[in-house]
mmCIF file of C-alpha atoms and ligand atoms in Angstrom:
data_model
loop_
_atom_site.group_PDB
_atom_site.id
_atom_site.type_symbol
_atom_site.label_atom_id
_atom_site.label_comp_id
_atom_site.label_asym_id
_atom_site.label_seq_id
_atom_site.Cartn_x
_atom_site.Cartn_y
_atom_site.Cartn_z
ATOM 1 C CA MET A 1 132.017 63.375 -22.683
ATOM 2 C CA ILE A 2 131.312 59.935 -24.114
ATOM 3 C CA LYS A 3 133.774 58.447 -21.634
ATOM 4 C CA LYS A 4 131.733 59.809 -18.772
ATOM 5 C CA VAL A 5 128.419 58.520 -19.894
ATOM 6 C CA LEU A 6 129.917 54.985 -20.332
ATOM 7 C CA CYS A 7 131.153 55.117 -16.853
ATOM 8 C CA MET A 8 127.979 56.183 -15.496
ATOM 9 C CA SER A 9 126.119 53.279 -17.281
ATOM 10 C CA ALA A 10 128.795 50.878 -16.112
ATOM 11 C CA LEU A 11 128.193 52.013 -12.440
ATOM 12 C CA VAL A 12 124.268 51.794 -12.725
ATOM 13 C CA SER A 13 124.479 48.306 -14.455
ATOM 14 C CA SER A 14 126.938 47.071 -11.365
ATOM 15 C CA ILE A 15 124.344 48.247 -8.760
ATOM 16 C CA ALA A 16 121.637 46.423 -10.813
ATOM 17 C CA VAL A 17 123.636 43.268 -10.794
ATOM 18 C CA ALA A 18 124.810 43.494 -7.029
ATOM 19 C CA SER A 19 121.181 43.986 -5.749
ATOM 20 C CA LYS A 20 120.013 40.735 -7.292
ATOM 21 C CA GLY A 21 120.624 37.764 -4.998
ATOM 22 C CA GLU A 22 120.244 36.691 -1.419
ATOM 23 C CA PHE A 23 121.547 38.613 1.434
ATOM 24 C CA ILE A 24 122.132 37.423 5.163
ATOM 25 C CA GLY A 25 121.914 39.879 7.962
ATOM 26 C CA SER A 26 121.060 39.675 11.703
ATOM 27 C CA GLY A 27 119.714 41.834 14.462
ATOM 28 C CA LYS A 28 119.119 41.735 18.184
ATOM 29 C CA GLY A 29 115.529 40.747 19.005
ATOM 30 C CA TYR A 30 113.940 40.409 22.545
ATOM 31 C CA ASN A 31 115.232 36.795 23.368
ATOM 32 C CA GLY A 32 118.379 36.644 21.022
ATOM 33 C CA GLU A 33 119.430 36.890 17.559
ATOM 34 C CA ILE A 34 117.181 37.420 14.524
ATOM 35 C CA LYS A 35 118.670 36.207 11.314
ATOM 36 C CA VAL A 36 117.120 36.995 7.883
ATOM 37 C CA LYS A 37 117.750 36.167 4.316
ATOM 38 C CA VAL A 38 116.518 39.033 1.906
ATOM 39 C CA SER A 39 116.083 38.244 -1.440
ATOM 40 C CA GLY A 40 116.497 41.237 -4.063
ATOM 41 C CA GLU A 41 116.038 42.095 -7.389
ATOM 42 C CA ASN A 42 116.065 45.026 -9.579
ATOM 43 C CA ASN A 43 117.003 47.233 -6.736
ATOM 44 C CA GLN A 44 113.912 46.017 -4.749
ATOM 45 C CA ILE A 45 113.436 43.688 -1.669
ATOM 46 C CA LYS A 46 111.150 40.949 -3.130
ATOM 47 C CA GLU A 47 111.335 38.473 -0.063
ATOM 48 C CA ILE A 48 112.207 38.395 3.556
ATOM 49 C CA GLU A 49 112.525 35.121 5.149
ATOM 50 C CA VAL A 50 113.469 34.670 8.982
ATOM 51 C CA ILE A 51 115.865 31.797 8.941
ATOM 52 C CA LYS A 52 116.752 32.051 12.895
ATOM 53 C CA HIS A 53 115.129 33.584 15.688
ATOM 54 C CA GLU A 54 114.403 32.838 19.436
ATOM 55 C CA GLU A 55 111.292 35.214 19.782
ATOM 56 C CA SER A 56 108.218 33.692 21.255
ATOM 57 C CA GLY A 57 104.426 33.511 20.789
ATOM 58 C CA PHE A 58 102.626 36.227 18.831
ATOM 59 C CA THR A 59 105.954 38.202 18.223
ATOM 60 C CA ARG A 60 106.580 35.681 15.351
ATOM 61 C CA ARG A 61 103.545 36.938 13.867
ATOM 62 C CA ALA A 62 105.009 40.619 14.194
ATOM 63 C CA MET A 63 108.039 39.581 12.265
ATOM 64 C CA LYS A 64 105.709 38.610 9.378
ATOM 65 C CA LYS A 65 103.871 41.719 9.497
ATOM 66 C CA ILE A 66 106.950 44.041 9.665
ATOM 67 C CA SER A 67 108.435 41.931 6.788
ATOM 68 C CA ASP A 68 105.407 42.459 4.724
ATOM 69 C CA GLU A 69 105.286 46.026 5.320
ATOM 70 C CA ILE A 70 109.146 46.610 4.480
ATOM 71 C CA ILE A 71 108.361 44.851 1.188
ATOM 72 C CA THR A 72 105.360 46.871 0.402
ATOM 73 C CA THR A 73 106.778 50.153 1.242
ATOM 74 C CA GLN A 74 110.434 49.399 0.302
ATOM 75 C CA SER A 75 111.466 51.124 3.507
ATOM 76 C CA LEU A 76 112.584 50.546 6.845
ATOM 77 C CA ASP A 77 110.627 53.390 8.001
ATOM 78 C CA VAL A 78 107.818 51.174 9.204
ATOM 79 C CA ASP A 79 106.090 51.317 12.668
ATOM 80 C CA ASN A 80 106.989 48.824 15.338
ATOM 81 C CA ILE A 81 104.247 46.519 16.457
ATOM 82 C CA ALA A 82 103.161 47.408 20.039
ATOM 83 C CA GLY A 83 103.952 44.569 22.356
ATOM 84 C CA ALA A 84 106.823 43.294 20.165
ATOM 85 C CA THR A 85 109.067 46.452 19.960
ATOM 86 C CA TYR A 86 112.443 44.632 20.422
ATOM 87 C CA THR A 87 111.394 42.016 17.904
ATOM 88 C CA SER A 88 110.377 44.815 15.463
ATOM 89 C CA GLU A 89 113.730 46.608 15.893
ATOM 90 C CA GLY A 90 115.639 43.614 15.570
ATOM 91 C CA LEU A 91 114.035 42.508 12.516
ATOM 92 C CA LYS A 92 114.605 46.057 10.951
ATOM 93 C CA GLU A 93 118.227 45.766 12.179
ATOM 94 C CA ALA A 94 118.869 42.404 10.537
ATOM 95 C CA VAL A 95 117.053 43.595 7.160
ATOM 96 C CA ALA A 96 119.358 46.726 7.188
ATOM 97 C CA LYS A 97 122.511 44.752 7.697
ATOM 98 C CA ALA A 98 121.511 42.172 4.978
ATOM 99 C CA ILE A 99 121.110 44.752 2.355
ATOM 100 C CA ALA A 100 123.945 46.812 3.438
ATOM 101 C CA SER A 101 126.203 45.909 0.646
ATOM 102 C CA SER A 102 123.760 44.532 -1.664
ATOM 103 C CA GLY A 103 123.130 47.696 -3.723
ATOM 104 C CA ILE A 104 119.459 47.899 -2.761
ATOM 105 C CA ILE A 105 118.517 51.377 -1.779
ATOM 106 C CA LEU A 106 115.429 51.618 0.296
ATOM 107 C CA ASN A 107 113.104 54.672 0.430
ATOM 108 C CA LYS A 108 113.952 56.834 3.508
ATOM 109 C CA VAL A 109 110.496 57.417 4.116
ATOM 110 C CA ALA A 110 107.728 54.574 3.678
ATOM 111 C CA VAL A 111 105.778 55.138 0.694
ATOM 112 C CA LYS A 112 102.380 53.859 2.029
ATOM 113 C CA ASN A 113 99.662 52.643 -0.210
ATOM 114 C CA LYS A 114 97.195 55.496 -0.616
ATOM 115 C CA MET A 115 94.727 55.223 2.169
ATOM 116 C CA THR A 116 91.097 55.765 1.240
ATOM 117 C CA SER A 117 89.330 58.373 3.105
ATOM 118 C CA GLU A 118 85.948 57.057 1.908
ATOM 119 C CA TYR A 119 83.689 55.365 4.299
ATOM 120 C CA LYS A 120 80.878 53.071 3.421
ATOM 121 C CA ASP A 121 78.098 51.414 5.446
ATOM 122 C CA ILE A 122 78.300 47.798 5.832
ATOM 123 C CA ASP A 123 75.508 45.545 7.079
ATOM 124 C CA THR A 124 76.570 42.808 9.741
ATOM 125 C CA ASP A 125 74.681 40.781 12.491
ATOM 126 C CA VAL A 126 77.302 41.146 15.112
ATOM 127 C CA VAL A 127 80.061 43.467 15.726
ATOM 128 C CA VAL A 128 82.628 42.247 18.367
ATOM 129 C CA VAL A 129 84.732 44.926 19.982
ATOM 130 C CA GLY A 130 88.150 43.610 20.936
ATOM 131 C CA GLY A 131 90.148 40.752 19.339
ATOM 132 C CA GLY A 132 91.494 39.130 22.356
ATOM 133 C CA GLY A 133 90.754 35.538 23.554
ATOM 134 C CA ALA A 134 87.278 36.401 24.453
ATOM 135 C CA GLY A 135 86.634 38.537 21.430
ATOM 136 C CA LEU A 136 88.080 35.905 19.120
ATOM 137 C CA ALA A 137 86.059 33.205 20.556
ATOM 138 C CA ALA A 138 82.871 35.175 20.354
ATOM 139 C CA ALA A 139 83.475 36.094 16.847
ATOM 140 C CA ILE A 140 84.224 32.501 15.728
ATOM 141 C CA ALA A 141 81.161 31.104 17.512
ATOM 142 C CA ALA A 142 78.900 33.624 16.103
ATOM 143 C CA LYS A 143 80.155 33.003 12.484
ATOM 144 C CA GLU A 144 79.784 29.258 13.138
ATOM 145 C CA ASN A 145 76.302 30.040 13.970
ATOM 146 C CA GLY A 146 75.762 31.645 10.526
ATOM 147 C CA ALA A 147 76.022 35.326 11.549
ATOM 148 C CA ARG A 148 77.762 38.000 9.704
ATOM 149 C CA VAL A 149 80.445 39.138 11.906
ATOM 150 C CA ILE A 150 82.586 42.231 11.973
ATOM 151 C CA LEU A 151 85.639 42.169 14.727
ATOM 152 C CA LEU A 152 87.218 45.508 15.638
ATOM 153 C CA GLU A 153 90.545 45.365 17.161
ATOM 154 C CA LYS A 154 92.343 48.776 18.085
ATOM 155 C CA MET A 155 96.014 47.348 17.986
ATOM 156 C CA PRO A 156 97.990 46.444 14.873
ATOM 157 C CA MET A 157 97.505 42.719 15.764
ATOM 158 C CA VAL A 158 94.929 40.881 17.334
ATOM 159 C CA GLY A 159 95.499 38.690 20.456
ATOM 160 C CA GLY A 160 95.519 41.412 23.305
ATOM 161 C CA ASN A 161 96.755 40.154 26.596
ATOM 162 C CA THR A 162 95.774 36.700 25.470
ATOM 163 C CA ASN A 163 99.162 36.734 23.453
ATOM 164 C CA TYR A 164 100.956 36.738 26.577
ATOM 165 C CA ALA A 165 99.240 34.040 28.137
ATOM 166 C CA THR A 166 101.608 30.998 28.109
ATOM 167 C CA GLY A 167 101.247 29.313 31.297
ATOM 168 C CA GLY A 168 98.158 27.182 30.530
ATOM 169 C CA ILE A 169 94.362 27.189 30.746
ATOM 170 C CA ASN A 170 92.421 25.853 33.900
ATOM 171 C CA ALA A 171 89.865 23.072 33.251
ATOM 172 C CA ALA A 172 88.429 19.974 34.865
ATOM 173 C CA ASP A 173 87.213 16.588 33.978
ATOM 174 C CA THR A 174 88.533 17.294 30.471
ATOM 175 C CA SER A 175 88.759 14.865 27.646
ATOM 176 C CA VAL A 176 92.486 15.050 27.748
ATOM 177 C CA GLN A 177 92.652 14.376 31.529
ATOM 178 C CA LYS A 178 90.408 11.337 30.872
ATOM 179 C CA LYS A 179 92.752 10.117 28.128
ATOM 180 C CA LEU A 180 95.648 10.440 30.542
ATOM 181 C CA GLY A 181 93.740 8.771 33.297
ATOM 182 C CA ILE A 182 93.594 11.778 35.644
ATOM 183 C CA GLU A 183 90.717 11.861 37.913
ATOM 184 C CA ASP A 184 88.980 15.509 38.417
ATOM 185 C CA SER A 185 85.809 17.159 38.801
ATOM 186 C CA ALA A 186 83.979 20.428 38.316
ATOM 187 C CA GLU A 187 83.378 20.256 42.078
ATOM 188 C CA LEU A 188 86.955 20.121 42.770
ATOM 189 C CA TYR A 189 87.862 22.798 40.448
ATOM 190 C CA TYR A 190 84.917 24.982 42.019
ATOM 191 C CA ASN A 191 86.121 24.405 45.710
ATOM 192 C CA ASP A 192 89.731 25.082 44.739
ATOM 193 C CA THR A 193 88.567 28.364 42.836
ATOM 194 C CA MET A 194 86.660 29.452 45.742
ATOM 195 C CA LYS A 195 89.414 28.882 48.152
ATOM 196 C CA GLY A 196 91.981 30.649 45.957
ATOM 197 C CA GLY A 197 89.543 33.878 46.028
ATOM 198 C CA LYS A 198 88.899 33.575 49.654
ATOM 199 C CA ASN A 199 85.395 32.731 49.069
ATOM 200 C CA LEU A 200 84.757 36.262 47.678
ATOM 201 C CA ASN A 201 84.076 34.995 43.926
ATOM 202 C CA ASP A 202 80.977 35.433 42.290
ATOM 203 C CA VAL A 203 79.574 31.877 42.810
ATOM 204 C CA SER A 204 77.290 31.937 39.567
ATOM 205 C CA LEU A 205 80.518 32.719 37.533
ATOM 206 C CA VAL A 206 82.667 30.341 39.248
ATOM 207 C CA LYS A 207 80.033 27.468 38.550
ATOM 208 C CA LYS A 208 79.660 28.540 35.089
ATOM 209 C CA LEU A 209 83.488 28.387 34.623
ATOM 210 C CA THR A 210 84.313 25.177 36.540
ATOM 211 C CA GLN A 211 81.186 23.286 34.898
ATOM 212 C CA GLU A 212 81.706 24.283 31.196
ATOM 213 C CA SER A 213 85.492 24.515 31.129
ATOM 214 C CA LYS A 214 85.921 20.984 29.716
ATOM 215 C CA TYR A 215 83.736 22.139 26.698
ATOM 216 C CA ALA A 216 85.906 25.231 26.099
ATOM 217 C CA ILE A 217 89.166 22.797 25.879
ATOM 218 C CA ASP A 218 87.297 20.512 23.586
ATOM 219 C CA TRP A 219 86.374 23.632 21.409
ATOM 220 C CA LEU A 220 89.917 24.921 21.363
ATOM 221 C CA ILE A 221 91.224 21.541 20.529
ATOM 222 C CA SER A 222 88.694 21.600 17.585
ATOM 223 C CA LYS A 223 90.122 24.740 16.450
ATOM 224 C CA GLY A 224 93.735 23.324 16.344
ATOM 225 C CA THR A 225 95.197 24.256 19.775
ATOM 226 C CA ASP A 226 97.593 21.816 21.252
ATOM 227 C CA LEU A 227 96.434 21.178 24.811
ATOM 228 C CA THR A 228 97.668 17.671 25.169
ATOM 229 C CA GLU A 229 100.098 18.628 28.059
ATOM 230 C CA VAL A 230 98.634 18.476 31.474
ATOM 231 C CA SER A 231 100.234 19.790 34.440
HETATM 232 C C1 FAD B 301 101.825 37.801 30.978
HETATM 233 C C2 FAD B 301 100.454 37.203 31.163
HETATM 234 C C3 FAD B 301 100.329 35.746 31.418
HETATM 235 C C4 FAD B 301 99.138 35.152 31.526
HETATM 236 N N1 FAD B 301 99.021 33.796 31.643
HETATM 237 C C5 FAD B 301 97.825 33.321 31.736
HETATM 238 C C6 FAD B 301 97.783 31.827 31.620
HETATM 239 O O1 FAD B 301 98.774 31.122 31.626
HETATM 240 N N2 FAD B 301 96.546 31.278 31.707
HETATM 241 C C7 FAD B 301 95.410 32.057 31.967
HETATM 242 O O2 FAD B 301 94.324 31.434 31.952
HETATM 243 N N3 FAD B 301 95.472 33.430 31.826
HETATM 244 C C8 FAD B 301 96.731 34.161 31.792
HETATM 245 N N4 FAD B 301 96.612 35.346 31.643
HETATM 246 C C9 FAD B 301 95.397 35.945 31.801
HETATM 247 C C10 FAD B 301 94.817 35.920 30.413
HETATM 248 O O3 FAD B 301 95.664 36.394 29.424
HETATM 249 C C11 FAD B 301 93.549 37.111 30.257
HETATM 250 O O4 FAD B 301 92.627 36.764 31.449
HETATM 251 C C12 FAD B 301 92.929 36.830 28.877
HETATM 252 O O5 FAD B 301 93.760 36.846 27.903
HETATM 253 C C13 FAD B 301 91.796 37.939 28.793
HETATM 254 O O6 FAD B 301 91.348 37.701 27.530
HETATM 255 P P1 FAD B 301 90.278 38.947 26.870
HETATM 256 O O7 FAD B 301 89.916 38.578 25.585
HETATM 257 O O8 FAD B 301 89.187 39.132 28.006
HETATM 258 O O9 FAD B 301 91.149 40.164 27.049
HETATM 259 P P2 FAD B 301 92.461 40.597 26.116
HETATM 260 O O10 FAD B 301 93.160 39.530 25.673
HETATM 261 O O11 FAD B 301 93.026 41.627 26.913
HETATM 262 O O12 FAD B 301 91.686 41.359 24.764
HETATM 263 C C14 FAD B 301 91.055 42.516 24.809
HETATM 264 C C15 FAD B 301 91.160 43.081 23.306
HETATM 265 O O13 FAD B 301 90.348 44.230 23.206
HETATM 266 C C16 FAD B 301 91.151 45.272 22.499
HETATM 267 N N5 FAD B 301 90.338 46.616 22.798
HETATM 268 C C17 FAD B 301 90.130 47.082 24.023
HETATM 269 N N6 FAD B 301 89.599 48.294 23.699
HETATM 270 C C18 FAD B 301 89.267 48.412 22.552
HETATM 271 C C19 FAD B 301 88.575 49.222 21.652
HETATM 272 N N7 FAD B 301 87.950 50.421 22.133
HETATM 273 N N8 FAD B 301 88.277 49.015 20.290
HETATM 274 C C20 FAD B 301 89.007 47.800 19.847
HETATM 275 N N9 FAD B 301 89.650 46.966 20.593
HETATM 276 C C21 FAD B 301 89.897 47.134 21.820
HETATM 277 C C22 FAD B 301 92.707 45.096 23.098
HETATM 278 O O14 FAD B 301 93.487 45.764 22.230
HETATM 279 C C23 FAD B 301 92.722 43.743 23.245
HETATM 280 O O15 FAD B 301 93.254 43.027 21.866
HETATM 281 C C24 FAD B 301 97.737 36.082 31.612
HETATM 282 C C25 FAD B 301 98.000 37.416 31.265
HETATM 283 C C26 FAD B 301 99.276 37.990 31.111
HETATM 284 C C27 FAD B 301 99.263 39.572 30.878
#
């Protein structure tokens, strides 16, 4: 009897020892391999670091969000991020492979933090519905002008279609063009846009777009956007 107890305790301690350390695993993302380093201790995942990936744009944020949720819930039973399904799956696969021989045993079902079902009234000056480029810009501008702002986004991550826009942003007569010695004007941009729209465009909107686009560029740059490449 005594022998049996000793054996069990030896087994338990060997798991505890094995589960402390750093473990590497990889999975298949949307663009290629996702490789992670998982740090574990006391039979728990403490940290997940993506050490290699080829995912693009906002899906990188998805990896961070999924990683955080795996750590919080100590489970791989976490929802994929809409719009980044393959990335989410690839990351979870990588973590699963990393811990496969680590001794860490995750929860089969995510133990989520208790959600509160209490509602309370919040005072605000502005409510922005939708956290794409337009909503984010509106919310930031309102906040900069002293308003209290609540931004509501229905998806698990902000960004909307703006997350997928990678080609560039049209603007004329910008400070960036000036620096590069490129001659351009709001008028050229206006004519080009009207032509592109077979002259069916809303003239007042096109005027607003073409005359004020340069200010949008400066504003985006002031927020840290890299728009130095002109094509
Ligand atoms: C693949 C792709 C490539 C593109 N490339 C370019 C490009 O290179 N250059 C360019 O200028 N444009 C490009 N575009 C177009 C550009 O992305 C869009 O014109 C722009 O992002 C629209 O911004 P938005 O904020 O109006 O809408 P969105 O970015 O779509 O944001 C709307 C947000 O509102 C949220 N929402 C909707 N309903 C609700 C609700 N009831 N409650 C809470 N939230 C809600 C949505 O989830 C979303 O996050 C591209 C678009 C795509 C799809």
